Amino acid sequence: MKKEINPQESIRANAFNMWMSSPVPMVTLVKTFDVTRLVKVSKKSGVKFNVLMCWCIGKAAKDIKEFYLLLENGKLFQFDRLAINVIVENSKGDISSCDIPYSDDLQQFNNDYQKLTAQAASECKSSFLEDYMIIGTSTLVHTEIDCIVNQYSGKFNNSFLAWARYRKGWFKTTLPISLQFHHVQMDGGHAAKFLQRLQDEINKL
């Protein structure tokens, strides 16, 4: 469910007053993750690497209350559930946007992911979940990239993670991941806490 809340009565009152008028309010953090466990589980289970990564993102974010807040048209909204957005290459060679509802049940999340992304690819249509707080993601698997910084359009203020191809080493596989977020939504400390939780979720998978 999506509801408007009074910024001055929210946990982000000071941040709203400070960053609301900033011309470039987005912050980007980059962390190199050890994804050795993720790769092993993907190969053993047959679940795609990207599905597992998106599920771990949702699991890491679900208990951080700032992830349920969204600044939109100068107003602050609060949600009670999360979804992960993925970008799908469709049958026309273009891209479609697809929101996947987060579930603690990995099998359910995987089923939804496969169904919704296949539908987006075949029908060449984007699908959106308006009552979910969306965490955006994007992957560029054709090469390794050190860092991705998304443009700020002023239209989308959702938190956004991006990554490219993982890097295989002798003893571990690593992957730099970029996290962009609106400073009204959270501070650097919240983002850093989330990134550490994401690594922990990957390790526990």
Tab-separated table of C-alpha atoms in Angstrom:
chain	number	residue	atom	x	y	z
A	1	MET	CA	0.000	0.000	0.000
A	2	LYS	CA	1.193	3.530	-0.822
A	3	LYS	CA	0.314	6.463	1.435
A	4	GLU	CA	1.437	10.067	1.657
A	5	ILE	CA	3.041	11.066	4.951
A	6	ASN	CA	3.979	14.417	6.446
A	7	PRO	CA	7.754	14.809	5.951
A	8	GLN	CA	8.023	16.917	9.117
A	9	GLU	CA	6.558	14.078	11.187
A	10	SER	CA	8.707	11.399	9.546
A	11	ILE	CA	12.121	9.970	10.383
A	12	ARG	CA	13.497	11.974	7.426
A	13	ALA	CA	12.317	15.438	8.481
A	14	ASN	CA	15.813	16.945	8.736
A	15	ALA	CA	16.939	15.340	5.483
A	16	PHE	CA	13.812	16.577	3.706
A	17	ASN	CA	14.490	20.147	4.814
A	18	MET	CA	18.153	19.929	3.875
A	19	TRP	CA	18.086	18.068	0.554
A	20	MET	CA	14.676	18.809	-0.924
A	21	SER	CA	15.982	21.818	-2.871
A	22	SER	CA	19.320	20.284	-3.862
A	23	PRO	CA	19.834	20.334	-7.661
A	24	VAL	CA	21.638	16.968	-7.530
A	25	PRO	CA	20.341	15.091	-4.459
A	26	MET	CA	21.465	11.615	-5.474
A	27	VAL	CA	24.349	9.833	-3.730
A	28	THR	CA	26.256	6.886	-5.197
A	29	LEU	CA	28.225	4.274	-3.247
A	30	VAL	CA	30.199	1.446	-4.860
A	31	LYS	CA	31.262	-1.755	-3.124
A	32	THR	CA	33.068	-4.796	-4.506
A	33	PHE	CA	31.243	-7.928	-3.371
A	34	ASP	CA	32.462	-11.473	-2.955
A	35	VAL	CA	29.862	-13.389	-4.990
A	36	THR	CA	31.601	-16.775	-4.900
A	37	ARG	CA	28.721	-18.275	-2.934
A	38	LEU	CA	26.137	-16.798	-5.294
A	39	VAL	CA	27.810	-18.333	-8.346
A	40	LYS	CA	28.052	-21.768	-6.672
A	41	VAL	CA	24.406	-21.760	-5.588
A	42	SER	CA	23.299	-20.628	-9.046
A	43	LYS	CA	25.161	-23.469	-10.768
A	44	LYS	CA	24.004	-26.063	-8.259
A	45	SER	CA	20.345	-25.019	-8.108
A	46	GLY	CA	19.810	-23.905	-11.698
A	47	VAL	CA	18.427	-20.555	-10.478
A	48	LYS	CA	19.855	-17.688	-12.505
A	49	PHE	CA	22.572	-15.554	-10.928
A	50	ASN	CA	20.540	-12.392	-11.492
A	51	VAL	CA	17.485	-13.888	-9.780
A	52	LEU	CA	19.556	-14.760	-6.718
A	53	MET	CA	21.149	-11.307	-6.658
A	54	CYS	CA	17.777	-9.551	-6.870
A	55	TRP	CA	16.360	-11.789	-4.136
A	56	CYS	CA	19.334	-11.044	-1.859
A	57	ILE	CA	18.811	-7.314	-2.503
A	58	GLY	CA	15.203	-7.564	-1.369
A	59	LYS	CA	16.142	-9.661	1.653
A	60	ALA	CA	18.839	-7.177	2.693
A	61	ALA	CA	16.527	-4.168	2.273
A	62	LYS	CA	13.316	-5.527	3.815
A	63	ASP	CA	14.170	-4.614	7.431
A	64	ILE	CA	15.599	-1.152	6.686
A	65	LYS	CA	12.682	1.263	7.063
A	66	GLU	CA	14.243	3.951	4.858
A	67	PHE	CA	13.875	1.675	1.843
A	68	TYR	CA	10.094	2.010	2.109
A	69	LEU	CA	10.165	5.796	1.586
A	70	LEU	CA	9.887	7.601	-1.741
A	71	LEU	CA	10.105	11.278	-2.642
A	72	GLU	CA	7.717	12.052	-5.493
A	73	ASN	CA	6.704	15.482	-6.840
A	74	GLY	CA	7.832	17.172	-3.644
A	75	LYS	CA	5.814	14.797	-1.453
A	76	LEU	CA	6.973	11.931	0.739
A	77	PHE	CA	5.292	8.540	0.438
A	78	GLN	CA	5.563	5.388	2.515
A	79	PHE	CA	5.015	1.815	1.335
A	80	ASP	CA	4.526	-1.452	3.190
A	81	ARG	CA	6.039	-3.864	0.651
A	82	LEU	CA	8.954	-4.042	-1.763
A	83	ALA	CA	9.503	-5.046	-5.367
A	84	ILE	CA	12.646	-5.338	-7.459
A	85	ASN	CA	12.675	-3.761	-10.901
A	86	VAL	CA	14.666	-5.445	-13.673
A	87	ILE	CA	15.353	-4.346	-17.224
A	88	VAL	CA	14.482	-6.957	-19.856
A	89	GLU	CA	15.709	-7.131	-23.434
A	90	ASN	CA	12.533	-7.782	-25.427
A	91	SER	CA	11.841	-9.543	-28.717
A	92	LYS	CA	12.065	-6.292	-30.679
A	93	GLY	CA	15.620	-5.674	-29.531
A	94	ASP	CA	14.466	-2.871	-27.246
A	95	ILE	CA	14.157	-2.948	-23.442
A	96	SER	CA	11.149	-3.266	-21.147
A	97	SER	CA	10.874	-2.524	-17.442
A	98	CYS	CA	9.534	-5.231	-15.135
A	99	ASP	CA	8.641	-5.060	-11.415
A	100	ILE	CA	9.020	-8.310	-9.455
A	101	PRO	CA	7.290	-8.452	-6.042
A	102	TYR	CA	9.739	-9.435	-3.308
A	103	SER	CA	8.948	-12.595	-1.352
A	104	ASP	CA	10.896	-14.235	1.476
A	105	ASP	CA	10.222	-17.481	-0.386
A	106	LEU	CA	12.974	-17.792	-2.998
A	107	GLN	CA	10.991	-20.290	-5.059
A	108	GLN	CA	8.019	-17.908	-5.234
A	109	PHE	CA	10.298	-15.006	-6.166
A	110	ASN	CA	11.964	-17.102	-8.861
A	111	ASN	CA	8.603	-18.180	-10.285
A	112	ASP	CA	7.401	-14.566	-10.424
A	113	TYR	CA	10.688	-13.438	-11.946
A	114	GLN	CA	10.587	-16.049	-14.720
A	115	LYS	CA	6.913	-15.451	-15.510
A	116	LEU	CA	6.999	-11.648	-15.529
A	117	THR	CA	10.294	-11.221	-17.384
A	118	ALA	CA	9.233	-13.743	-20.045
A	119	GLN	CA	5.974	-11.855	-20.471
A	120	ALA	CA	7.785	-8.516	-20.766
A	121	ALA	CA	10.212	-9.959	-23.314
A	122	SER	CA	7.531	-11.512	-25.525
A	123	GLU	CA	4.910	-8.749	-25.317
A	124	CYS	CA	7.439	-5.863	-25.385
A	125	LYS	CA	5.521	-4.124	-22.606
A	126	SER	CA	6.685	-2.727	-19.282
A	127	SER	CA	4.854	-3.729	-16.106
A	128	PHE	CA	4.677	-1.647	-12.943
A	129	LEU	CA	3.515	-2.327	-9.375
A	130	GLU	CA	2.176	1.021	-8.190
A	131	ASP	CA	1.542	-0.059	-4.580
A	132	TYR	CA	5.062	-1.395	-4.040
A	133	MET	CA	8.227	0.500	-3.199
A	134	ILE	CA	10.494	-0.276	-6.127
A	135	ILE	CA	14.231	-0.920	-5.873
A	136	GLY	CA	15.656	-0.474	-9.351
A	137	THR	CA	18.354	-2.697	-10.850
A	138	SER	CA	20.238	-2.875	-14.119
A	139	THR	CA	22.847	-5.327	-15.389
A	140	LEU	CA	25.420	-4.970	-18.164
A	141	VAL	CA	26.741	-8.501	-18.562
A	142	HIS	CA	28.732	-8.039	-21.759
A	143	THR	CA	31.842	-6.737	-19.982
A	144	GLU	CA	33.390	-6.000	-16.589
A	145	ILE	CA	32.812	-2.473	-15.265
A	146	ASP	CA	34.422	-0.850	-12.243
A	147	CYS	CA	31.604	1.595	-11.492
A	148	ILE	CA	28.213	2.666	-12.835
A	149	VAL	CA	26.756	6.075	-11.959
A	150	ASN	CA	23.192	6.581	-13.131
A	151	GLN	CA	21.933	9.901	-14.478
A	152	TYR	CA	19.627	12.008	-12.314
A	153	SER	CA	16.489	12.905	-14.245
A	154	GLY	CA	14.354	14.159	-11.361
A	155	LYS	CA	11.654	11.721	-12.473
A	156	PHE	CA	12.753	8.556	-10.674
A	157	ASN	CA	13.940	8.879	-7.071
A	158	ASN	CA	13.946	5.178	-6.212
A	159	SER	CA	17.099	3.545	-4.922
A	160	PHE	CA	18.939	1.898	-7.810
A	161	LEU	CA	21.610	-0.812	-8.025
A	162	ALA	CA	23.666	-1.649	-11.106
A	163	TRP	CA	26.361	-4.170	-11.923
A	164	ALA	CA	28.059	-5.808	-14.889
A	165	ARG	CA	29.887	-9.116	-15.418
A	166	TYR	CA	31.424	-10.746	-12.354
A	167	ARG	CA	35.158	-11.417	-12.205
A	168	LYS	CA	36.501	-14.913	-11.652
A	169	GLY	CA	39.675	-15.234	-9.595
A	170	TRP	CA	41.682	-18.208	-8.361
A	171	PHE	CA	39.971	-18.346	-4.989
A	172	LYS	CA	36.919	-16.091	-5.245
A	173	THR	CA	34.578	-14.348	-7.662
A	174	THR	CA	33.996	-10.630	-7.209
A	175	LEU	CA	31.497	-8.087	-8.486
A	176	PRO	CA	31.458	-4.273	-8.067
A	177	ILE	CA	27.922	-3.026	-7.401
A	178	SER	CA	26.817	0.592	-7.563
A	179	LEU	CA	24.044	1.851	-5.266
A	180	GLN	CA	22.404	5.203	-6.016
A	181	PHE	CA	19.853	6.727	-3.641
A	182	HIS	CA	18.098	10.028	-2.953
A	183	HIS	CA	19.499	11.795	0.105
A	184	VAL	CA	15.980	12.564	1.348
A	185	GLN	CA	15.276	8.831	1.461
A	186	MET	CA	18.361	7.812	3.416
A	187	ASP	CA	21.834	8.831	4.556
A	188	GLY	CA	25.155	7.269	3.689
A	189	GLY	CA	25.119	5.270	6.908
A	190	HIS	CA	21.829	3.593	5.978
A	191	ALA	CA	23.187	2.781	2.525
A	192	ALA	CA	26.427	1.383	3.934
A	193	LYS	CA	24.437	-0.772	6.376
A	194	PHE	CA	22.385	-2.113	3.484
A	195	LEU	CA	25.484	-2.939	1.418
A	196	GLN	CA	26.966	-4.897	4.321
A	197	ARG	CA	23.654	-6.724	4.806
A	198	LEU	CA	23.659	-7.578	1.114
A	199	GLN	CA	27.096	-9.180	1.445
A	200	ASP	CA	25.879	-11.078	4.523
A	201	GLU	CA	22.799	-12.363	2.648
A	202	ILE	CA	24.976	-13.506	-0.252
A	203	ASN	CA	27.255	-15.364	2.168
A	204	LYS	CA	24.276	-17.057	3.874
A	205	LEU	CA	22.548	-18.125	0.679
